[in-house]
Amino acid sequence: MSNVESSLRPALILGDKTLHDITEDVCRPIEDKPNKYWWMAFGLASAIFLWWLLAVTYTIGTGLGVWGLNKTVGWAWDITNFVWWVGIGHAGTLISAILLLFRQKWRLSINRSAEAMTIFAVICAASFIVVHMGRPWVAYWPFPFANQFGSLWINFNSPLVWDVFAISTYFSVSLVFWYTGLIPDFAIVRDRAKTKARKFWYTILSFGWVGSAKNWQRFEEVSLVLAGLATPLVLSVHSVVSMDFATSLVPGWHTTIFPPYFVAGAIFSGFAMVQTLLLITRKVLNLEEYITIYHIDMMNRIILITGSIVGCAYLTEFFIAWYSGVEYEQYAFINRATGPYWWAYWSMMTCNVISPQLMWSSKLRKNLFMTFFLSIIVNIGMWFERFVIIVTSLHRDYVPSSWTMFHPTWVEIGLFIGSLGLFFVPFLLFTRFFPVIAMSELKTILKSSGSQSKKGATHE
Amino acid sequence: MQNNLNYTFPNKLKTLSFIMMAIGAVAIAAGFATHHEQTWANIMHNNFYFLAIALGGLFFYAVQYAAEVGWSVYVIRIPLAMSQFLWVSGIIMLIIFLAAGHHIWHWTHHELFVETLPDGKPNPEYDEILAGKSAYLNVPFFLIRMVLYFVIWYGFAHLLRKHASAEDMSGAGEHYQRSRKLSIVFLVLFAVTSSTSAWDFVMSIDSHWFSTLFGWYTFAGIFISSLAVMALIIVYLRKQGYLQHLNENHLHDVGKFMFAFSIFWTYLWFAQFMLIWYANLPEEVTYFMVRQDYYKTLFIVNFLINFILPFLILMTRDSKRKLLLLTLLGTTLFIGHWIDTFLMVIPGVMNEHWTIGVFEIGTTIGFMGLFIFVVFNALSKLSLLPTRHPMLAESEHFTL
């Protein structure tokens, strides 16, 4: 990578850090005792995680009848939550693979935690798939395996099966990619370890890394191959998720724009979640000099762009539904905007398309409170998007006598709220035990993009 | 390195471009004289294709500014020159619509919208679906949109060029900032107009058919075909002794863009095709049935040379750094997307009665001549290198 940088580009590491400072700052949360805020957050996350456990146990023990599904609306919060979590799980790999290809150096302070978020979000997503099967003890049936049960063989024509492959591939590659990056950083923690237990565990985690030239050469090689594999996966996962809907004949679901539009929405919601998490993490772990206002500004720009792409897709769908002259399509969209679920539709529109437009203002993009507020709004909006797509298309089917509404029970609410616990428990543990910034990689840009290198340069 | 930054449009190339234009004129005139039915459709096909190349150039240029890109400073004058072709496309598009609108766009026949004839009898020509679309697909509104597209596109191409030229003169930083702002505004307008113009110019040729992805699919084609032409122009200028400041790292990045966006195009091609094939709804699937029944060879070739070839060849690092391979791929993708555009435009007008012969090739040669003349003329008016660009040093020291 070029070492010459235009004076227009701001510093990415503030506070005149040295290489050693970076190690100290990143290792501190692992080596210190957590403060009371961490314990409070962990306590809350564990409590809602228990609600999730209760809801899962009750669902599996009793059957899917404990949910609010009916014969018209056969998919509702289960699949909404699934798509929502998978979407959130997109930002991590986008940052580490696609932003790597585009040589965006600012990715380096945020890639580690975004990838961790990806892993935990995909686990949450998978939990909904397993639970909504009703009989999770046969959850291995979607895999093609030699069996003695007779003609039990999966239907490869079904996009639901494609989903199983798309998501398990994505999960495996993301996990390996994340872990590979962690190895040199684990070795740093190991070498600094003062307690026996820490030495023991980080020795195991760091796979015998010694930091030799050969180690680094292999590290670079495998990173490149994984980035190459991960890039198409960023696009393929949500494309396949969208095909669960788009291959059907349900009005509002069958539309060709779905694959790229779902991908844009996934990146949109993924970045919003990264924003939510990092704004807190940088404050609690004192990482403001690494995750700077500039990083937040750049992420807000991605949120603005992807939000606007999603907005274009909404309008395109609406317009083409009218243009097509197909009355079922036309009705599906009129019903979304003005039918009994109008409030869900307009929540989606406001949160995903209208409010992100505030990000055109550079002042607001750099305002931490506003960024935090909007990131939550986007997360809410993207949940509504999936709810609108799934429930409004189903609740008015071709036979008016079966028209109905969907009402969630406390079990479904528990599964959704509880899944936030399922997500935050590992994430909070991650901030205590793993280096939250890819310090080995970050050190490579200190010379070109640290604040010292910008001294004397004129800023616009 | 000693470098000639000012391109002179050589007389030899100028003459060649005139000869090509003459060939095109003869092909079109002969087409009309022999009542070759595809003549207008050929003009439309080529005009849309070269419009796409010019517009894609403008998109590339604007993205470089909006995203504060450093490496591309050495090549951005080329897409800027390509975008100067837009006004020619605009005039030809207007001529096509005014002279042959009824031939190309079936919905322009006003009588299709009338349910009952003046004598009270039902109109046998009445087309319920097209009547439903008439609030959007009607001649005056279409004309307004068409003029608006070209005013916006060429307007931005013109303004951005003005700032580029002023920057070369004065070196003031404000021109960079102004170009950035203009680029951002252009990209916002482009996000809307690239889709709506694709519906208008191309999708409405198959006037009953619709696909929500069509606008983005067309955009992917626009971008990849302009990248291919950009690569070809870079190679040509290098061969002529210009652009010596460029090194293989710059070529590598152009190659990477071609690699990535040929895959992106394929992704959208597949998404549109697969979802329509899978659902098999009569109102949608007819589009592909015509193309598979009567255009089978082209349909398969389209996929092979726009996906398989660039995918296999551009995969390796070396192939993106060699002039010869880039030329080969630029040419392949240029032909490939000529075919893709052919499949988008021609079947809706000609159905099974299509040909690719001397008239078609001749028309394309004519458009190429026109494009070469306008674009190389624009190239000669401005320095090939923005010597006072604030990111210049990044591009100069750019290594991968």
PDB file of N, CA and C in Angstrom, chain A residues 78-140:
ATOM      1  N   ASP A  78     -40.788 -15.100  13.556  1.00  0.00           N
ATOM      2  CA  ASP A  78     -39.659 -16.029  13.443  1.00  0.00           C
ATOM      3  C   ASP A  78     -38.753 -15.647  12.283  1.00  0.00           C
ATOM      4  N   ILE A  79     -39.371 -15.530  11.097  1.00  0.00           N
ATOM      5  CA  ILE A  79     -38.554 -15.249   9.916  1.00  0.00           C
ATOM      6  C   ILE A  79     -38.129 -13.776   9.889  1.00  0.00           C
ATOM      7  N   THR A  80     -38.976 -12.900  10.419  1.00  0.00           N
ATOM      8  CA  THR A  80     -38.575 -11.488  10.523  1.00  0.00           C
ATOM      9  C   THR A  80     -37.283 -11.372  11.326  1.00  0.00           C
ATOM     10  N   ASN A  81     -37.252 -12.035  12.483  1.00  0.00           N
ATOM     11  CA  ASN A  81     -36.063 -11.967  13.324  1.00  0.00           C
ATOM     12  C   ASN A  81     -34.869 -12.625  12.656  1.00  0.00           C
ATOM     13  N   PHE A  82     -35.132 -13.721  11.979  1.00  0.00           N
ATOM     14  CA  PHE A  82     -34.053 -14.420  11.272  1.00  0.00           C
ATOM     15  C   PHE A  82     -33.403 -13.489  10.244  1.00  0.00           C
ATOM     16  N   VAL A  83     -34.239 -12.882   9.387  1.00  0.00           N
ATOM     17  CA  VAL A  83     -33.685 -12.025   8.331  1.00  0.00           C
ATOM     18  C   VAL A  83     -33.006 -10.799   8.948  1.00  0.00           C
ATOM     19  N   TRP A  84     -33.607 -10.291  10.003  1.00  0.00           N
ATOM     20  CA  TRP A  84     -33.029  -9.112  10.667  1.00  0.00           C
ATOM     21  C   TRP A  84     -31.617  -9.414  11.174  1.00  0.00           C
ATOM     22  N   TRP A  85     -31.464 -10.545  11.835  1.00  0.00           N
ATOM     23  CA  TRP A  85     -30.149 -10.897  12.377  1.00  0.00           C
ATOM     24  C   TRP A  85     -29.148 -11.225  11.281  1.00  0.00           C
ATOM     25  N   VAL A  86     -29.592 -11.948  10.263  1.00  0.00           N
ATOM     26  CA  VAL A  86     -28.648 -12.245   9.176  1.00  0.00           C
ATOM     27  C   VAL A  86     -28.177 -10.944   8.546  1.00  0.00           C
ATOM     28  N   GLY A  87     -29.110 -10.009   8.370  1.00  0.00           N
ATOM     29  CA  GLY A  87     -28.747  -8.718   7.779  1.00  0.00           C
ATOM     30  C   GLY A  87     -27.700  -8.016   8.606  1.00  0.00           C
ATOM     31  N   ILE A  88     -27.897  -8.005   9.913  1.00  0.00           N
ATOM     32  CA  ILE A  88     -26.925  -7.355  10.804  1.00  0.00           C
ATOM     33  C   ILE A  88     -25.568  -8.027  10.661  1.00  0.00           C
ATOM     34  N   GLY A  89     -25.612  -9.315  10.440  1.00  0.00           N
ATOM     35  CA  GLY A  89     -24.357 -10.051  10.291  1.00  0.00           C
ATOM     36  C   GLY A  89     -23.603  -9.786   9.007  1.00  0.00           C
ATOM     37  N   HIS A  90     -23.983  -8.754   8.260  1.00  0.00           N
ATOM     38  CA  HIS A  90     -23.303  -8.501   6.994  1.00  0.00           C
ATOM     39  C   HIS A  90     -22.158  -7.514   7.088  1.00  0.00           C
ATOM     40  N   ALA A  91     -22.223  -6.615   8.071  1.00  0.00           N
ATOM     41  CA  ALA A  91     -21.257  -5.512   8.072  1.00  0.00           C
ATOM     42  C   ALA A  91     -19.846  -6.012   8.326  1.00  0.00           C
ATOM     43  N   GLY A  92     -19.698  -6.997   9.202  1.00  0.00           N
ATOM     44  CA  GLY A  92     -18.362  -7.442   9.575  1.00  0.00           C
ATOM     45  C   GLY A  92     -17.559  -7.886   8.380  1.00  0.00           C
ATOM     46  N   THR A  93     -18.131  -8.772   7.587  1.00  0.00           N
ATOM     47  CA  THR A  93     -17.380  -9.316   6.469  1.00  0.00           C
ATOM     48  C   THR A  93     -17.247  -8.288   5.351  1.00  0.00           C
ATOM     49  N   LEU A  94     -18.262  -7.417   5.245  1.00  0.00           N
ATOM     50  CA  LEU A  94     -18.123  -6.337   4.260  1.00  0.00           C
ATOM     51  C   LEU A  94     -16.921  -5.476   4.602  1.00  0.00           C
ATOM     52  N   ILE A  95     -16.781  -5.141   5.887  1.00  0.00           N
ATOM     53  CA  ILE A  95     -15.668  -4.288   6.308  1.00  0.00           C
ATOM     54  C   ILE A  95     -14.347  -4.996   6.064  1.00  0.00           C
ATOM     55  N   SER A  96     -14.257  -6.279   6.446  1.00  0.00           N
ATOM     56  CA  SER A  96     -12.948  -6.910   6.329  1.00  0.00           C
ATOM     57  C   SER A  96     -12.629  -7.354   4.916  1.00  0.00           C
ATOM     58  N   ALA A  97     -13.625  -7.654   4.101  1.00  0.00           N
ATOM     59  CA  ALA A  97     -13.299  -8.116   2.751  1.00  0.00           C
ATOM     60  C   ALA A  97     -13.438  -7.004   1.717  1.00  0.00           C
ATOM     61  N   ILE A  98     -14.612  -6.385   1.636  1.00  0.00           N
ATOM     62  CA  ILE A  98     -14.824  -5.422   0.547  1.00  0.00           C
ATOM     63  C   ILE A  98     -14.073  -4.119   0.817  1.00  0.00           C
ATOM     64  N   LEU A  99     -14.097  -3.639   2.048  1.00  0.00           N
ATOM     65  CA  LEU A  99     -13.339  -2.416   2.324  1.00  0.00           C
ATOM     66  C   LEU A  99     -11.839  -2.668   2.216  1.00  0.00           C
ATOM     67  N   LEU A 100     -11.430  -3.911   2.396  1.00  0.00           N
ATOM     68  CA  LEU A 100     -10.028  -4.255   2.156  1.00  0.00           C
ATOM     69  C   LEU A 100      -9.701  -4.110   0.674  1.00  0.00           C
ATOM     70  N   LEU A 101     -10.598  -4.627  -0.181  1.00  0.00           N
ATOM     71  CA  LEU A 101     -10.367  -4.518  -1.617  1.00  0.00           C
ATOM     72  C   LEU A 101     -10.341  -3.056  -2.052  1.00  0.00           C
ATOM     73  N   PHE A 102     -11.155  -2.232  -1.425  1.00  0.00           N
ATOM     74  CA  PHE A 102     -11.183  -0.812  -1.772  1.00  0.00           C
ATOM     75  C   PHE A 102     -10.132  -0.008  -0.999  1.00  0.00           C
ATOM     76  N   ARG A 103      -9.250  -0.709  -0.302  1.00  0.00           N
ATOM     77  CA  ARG A 103      -8.127  -0.083   0.408  1.00  0.00           C
ATOM     78  C   ARG A 103      -8.567   1.034   1.343  1.00  0.00           C
ATOM     79  N   GLN A 104      -9.631   0.783   2.092  1.00  0.00           N
ATOM     80  CA  GLN A 104     -10.104   1.768   3.057  1.00  0.00           C
ATOM     81  C   GLN A 104      -9.390   1.520   4.379  1.00  0.00           C
ATOM     82  N   LYS A 105      -8.395   2.355   4.667  1.00  0.00           N
ATOM     83  CA  LYS A 105      -7.589   2.106   5.858  1.00  0.00           C
ATOM     84  C   LYS A 105      -8.388   2.244   7.144  1.00  0.00           C
ATOM     85  N   TRP A 106      -9.443   3.044   7.122  1.00  0.00           N
ATOM     86  CA  TRP A 106     -10.195   3.260   8.361  1.00  0.00           C
ATOM     87  C   TRP A 106     -10.898   1.996   8.830  1.00  0.00           C
ATOM     88  N   ARG A 107     -10.954   0.976   7.990  1.00  0.00           N
ATOM     89  CA  ARG A 107     -11.596  -0.265   8.429  1.00  0.00           C
ATOM     90  C   ARG A 107     -10.839  -0.912   9.594  1.00  0.00           C
ATOM     91  N   LEU A 108      -9.524  -0.597   9.711  1.00  0.00           N
ATOM     92  CA  LEU A 108      -8.691  -1.353  10.625  1.00  0.00           C
ATOM     93  C   LEU A 108      -9.033  -1.192  12.106  1.00  0.00           C
ATOM     94  N   SER A 109      -9.614  -0.054  12.495  1.00  0.00           N
ATOM     95  CA  SER A 109      -9.954   0.088  13.916  1.00  0.00           C
ATOM     96  C   SER A 109     -11.274  -0.584  14.251  1.00  0.00           C
ATOM     97  N   ILE A 110     -12.059  -0.882  13.229  1.00  0.00           N
ATOM     98  CA  ILE A 110     -13.414  -1.363  13.511  1.00  0.00           C
ATOM     99  C   ILE A 110     -13.647  -2.787  13.048  1.00  0.00           C
ATOM    100  N   ASN A 111     -12.718  -3.356  12.264  1.00  0.00           N
ATOM    101  CA  ASN A 111     -13.042  -4.648  11.649  1.00  0.00           C
ATOM    102  C   ASN A 111     -13.201  -5.768  12.670  1.00  0.00           C
ATOM    103  N   ARG A 112     -12.368  -5.763  13.715  1.00  0.00           N
ATOM    104  CA  ARG A 112     -12.408  -6.858  14.673  1.00  0.00           C
ATOM    105  C   ARG A 112     -13.776  -6.952  15.361  1.00  0.00           C
ATOM    106  N   SER A 113     -14.240  -5.839  15.890  1.00  0.00           N
ATOM    107  CA  SER A 113     -15.518  -5.916  16.615  1.00  0.00           C
ATOM    108  C   SER A 113     -16.685  -6.119  15.651  1.00  0.00           C
ATOM    109  N   ALA A 114     -16.557  -5.582  14.427  1.00  0.00           N
ATOM    110  CA  ALA A 114     -17.636  -5.805  13.458  1.00  0.00           C
ATOM    111  C   ALA A 114     -17.711  -7.275  13.067  1.00  0.00           C
ATOM    112  N   GLU A 115     -16.549  -7.913  12.956  1.00  0.00           N
ATOM    113  CA  GLU A 115     -16.577  -9.340  12.621  1.00  0.00           C
ATOM    114  C   GLU A 115     -17.119 -10.178  13.773  1.00  0.00           C
ATOM    115  N   ALA A 116     -16.769  -9.763  14.995  1.00  0.00           N
ATOM    116  CA  ALA A 116     -17.327 -10.478  16.147  1.00  0.00           C
ATOM    117  C   ALA A 116     -18.844 -10.361  16.132  1.00  0.00           C
ATOM    118  N   MET A 117     -19.313  -9.142  15.860  1.00  0.00           N
ATOM    119  CA  MET A 117     -20.749  -8.907  15.769  1.00  0.00           C
ATOM    120  C   MET A 117     -21.388  -9.817  14.716  1.00  0.00           C
ATOM    121  N   THR A 118     -20.703  -9.957  13.570  1.00  0.00           N
ATOM    122  CA  THR A 118     -21.199 -10.826  12.499  1.00  0.00           C
ATOM    123  C   THR A 118     -21.409 -12.248  12.998  1.00  0.00           C
ATOM    124  N   ILE A 119     -20.382 -12.772  13.678  1.00  0.00           N
ATOM    125  CA  ILE A 119     -20.464 -14.155  14.143  1.00  0.00           C
ATOM    126  C   ILE A 119     -21.664 -14.325  15.082  1.00  0.00           C
ATOM    127  N   PHE A 120     -21.795 -13.410  16.073  1.00  0.00           N
ATOM    128  CA  PHE A 120     -22.861 -13.567  17.056  1.00  0.00           C
ATOM    129  C   PHE A 120     -24.233 -13.333  16.427  1.00  0.00           C
ATOM    130  N   ALA A 121     -24.299 -12.414  15.463  1.00  0.00           N
ATOM    131  CA  ALA A 121     -25.585 -12.149  14.807  1.00  0.00           C
ATOM    132  C   ALA A 121     -26.033 -13.360  13.996  1.00  0.00           C
ATOM    133  N   VAL A 122     -25.082 -14.011  13.320  1.00  0.00           N
ATOM    134  CA  VAL A 122     -25.465 -15.181  12.524  1.00  0.00           C
ATOM    135  C   VAL A 122     -25.922 -16.316  13.446  1.00  0.00           C
ATOM    136  N   ILE A 123     -25.313 -16.422  14.620  1.00  0.00           N
ATOM    137  CA  ILE A 123     -25.762 -17.442  15.585  1.00  0.00           C
ATOM    138  C   ILE A 123     -27.208 -17.151  16.001  1.00  0.00           C
ATOM    139  N   CYS A 124     -27.497 -15.878  16.277  1.00  0.00           N
ATOM    140  CA  CYS A 124     -28.882 -15.504  16.628  1.00  0.00           C
ATOM    141  C   CYS A 124     -29.836 -15.864  15.501  1.00  0.00           C
ATOM    142  N   ALA A 125     -29.413 -15.549  14.256  1.00  0.00           N
ATOM    143  CA  ALA A 125     -30.272 -15.840  13.107  1.00  0.00           C
ATOM    144  C   ALA A 125     -30.542 -17.337  13.026  1.00  0.00           C
ATOM    145  N   ALA A 126     -29.478 -18.119  13.153  1.00  0.00           N
ATOM    146  CA  ALA A 126     -29.633 -19.571  13.037  1.00  0.00           C
ATOM    147  C   ALA A 126     -30.567 -20.103  14.113  1.00  0.00           C
ATOM    148  N   SER A 127     -30.546 -19.476  15.305  1.00  0.00           N
ATOM    149  CA  SER A 127     -31.408 -19.974  16.379  1.00  0.00           C
ATOM    150  C   SER A 127     -32.882 -19.893  15.973  1.00  0.00           C
ATOM    151  N   PHE A 128     -33.254 -18.864  15.226  1.00  0.00           N
ATOM    152  CA  PHE A 128     -34.656 -18.747  14.817  1.00  0.00           C
ATOM    153  C   PHE A 128     -35.046 -19.814  13.803  1.00  0.00           C
ATOM    154  N   ILE A 129     -34.083 -20.154  12.930  1.00  0.00           N
ATOM    155  CA  ILE A 129     -34.371 -21.198  11.949  1.00  0.00           C
ATOM    156  C   ILE A 129     -34.608 -22.527  12.669  1.00  0.00           C
ATOM    157  N   VAL A 130     -33.725 -22.817  13.608  1.00  0.00           N
ATOM    158  CA  VAL A 130     -33.843 -24.099  14.303  1.00  0.00           C
ATOM    159  C   VAL A 130     -35.145 -24.141  15.112  1.00  0.00           C
ATOM    160  N   VAL A 131     -35.428 -23.054  15.825  1.00  0.00           N
ATOM    161  CA  VAL A 131     -36.626 -23.059  16.669  1.00  0.00           C
ATOM    162  C   VAL A 131     -37.898 -23.124  15.818  1.00  0.00           C
ATOM    163  N   HIS A 132     -37.908 -22.423  14.683  1.00  0.00           N
ATOM    164  CA  HIS A 132     -39.164 -22.381  13.916  1.00  0.00           C
ATOM    165  C   HIS A 132     -39.451 -23.690  13.186  1.00  0.00           C
ATOM    166  N   MET A 133     -38.473 -24.607  13.202  1.00  0.00           N
ATOM    167  CA  MET A 133     -38.748 -25.917  12.595  1.00  0.00           C
ATOM    168  C   MET A 133     -39.766 -26.703  13.413  1.00  0.00           C
ATOM    169  N   GLY A 134     -39.927 -26.331  14.671  1.00  0.00           N
ATOM    170  CA  GLY A 134     -40.902 -27.030  15.505  1.00  0.00           C
ATOM    171  C   GLY A 134     -40.340 -28.294  16.107  1.00  0.00           C
ATOM    172  N   ARG A 135     -39.571 -29.033  15.311  1.00  0.00           N
ATOM    173  CA  ARG A 135     -38.971 -30.266  15.825  1.00  0.00           C
ATOM    174  C   ARG A 135     -37.455 -30.155  15.652  1.00  0.00           C
ATOM    175  N   PRO A 136     -36.820 -29.377  16.499  1.00  0.00           N
ATOM    176  CA  PRO A 136     -35.397 -29.090  16.279  1.00  0.00           C
ATOM    177  C   PRO A 136     -34.497 -30.300  16.398  1.00  0.00           C
ATOM    178  N   TRP A 137     -35.014 -31.370  16.972  1.00  0.00           N
ATOM    179  CA  TRP A 137     -34.149 -32.554  17.056  1.00  0.00           C
ATOM    180  C   TRP A 137     -33.915 -33.181  15.692  1.00  0.00           C
ATOM    181  N   VAL A 138     -34.701 -32.780  14.701  1.00  0.00           N
ATOM    182  CA  VAL A 138     -34.386 -33.260  13.343  1.00  0.00           C
ATOM    183  C   VAL A 138     -33.815 -32.128  12.482  1.00  0.00           C
ATOM    184  N   ALA A 139     -33.166 -31.170  13.139  1.00  0.00           N
ATOM    185  CA  ALA A 139     -32.635 -30.009  12.410  1.00  0.00           C
ATOM    186  C   ALA A 139     -31.545 -30.388  11.417  1.00  0.00           C
ATOM    187  N   TYR A 140     -31.039 -31.609  11.511  1.00  0.00           N
ATOM    188  CA  TYR A 140     -30.004 -32.015  10.541  1.00  0.00           C
ATOM    189  C   TYR A 140     -30.607 -32.484   9.222  1.00  0.00           C
TER     190      TYR A 140
END
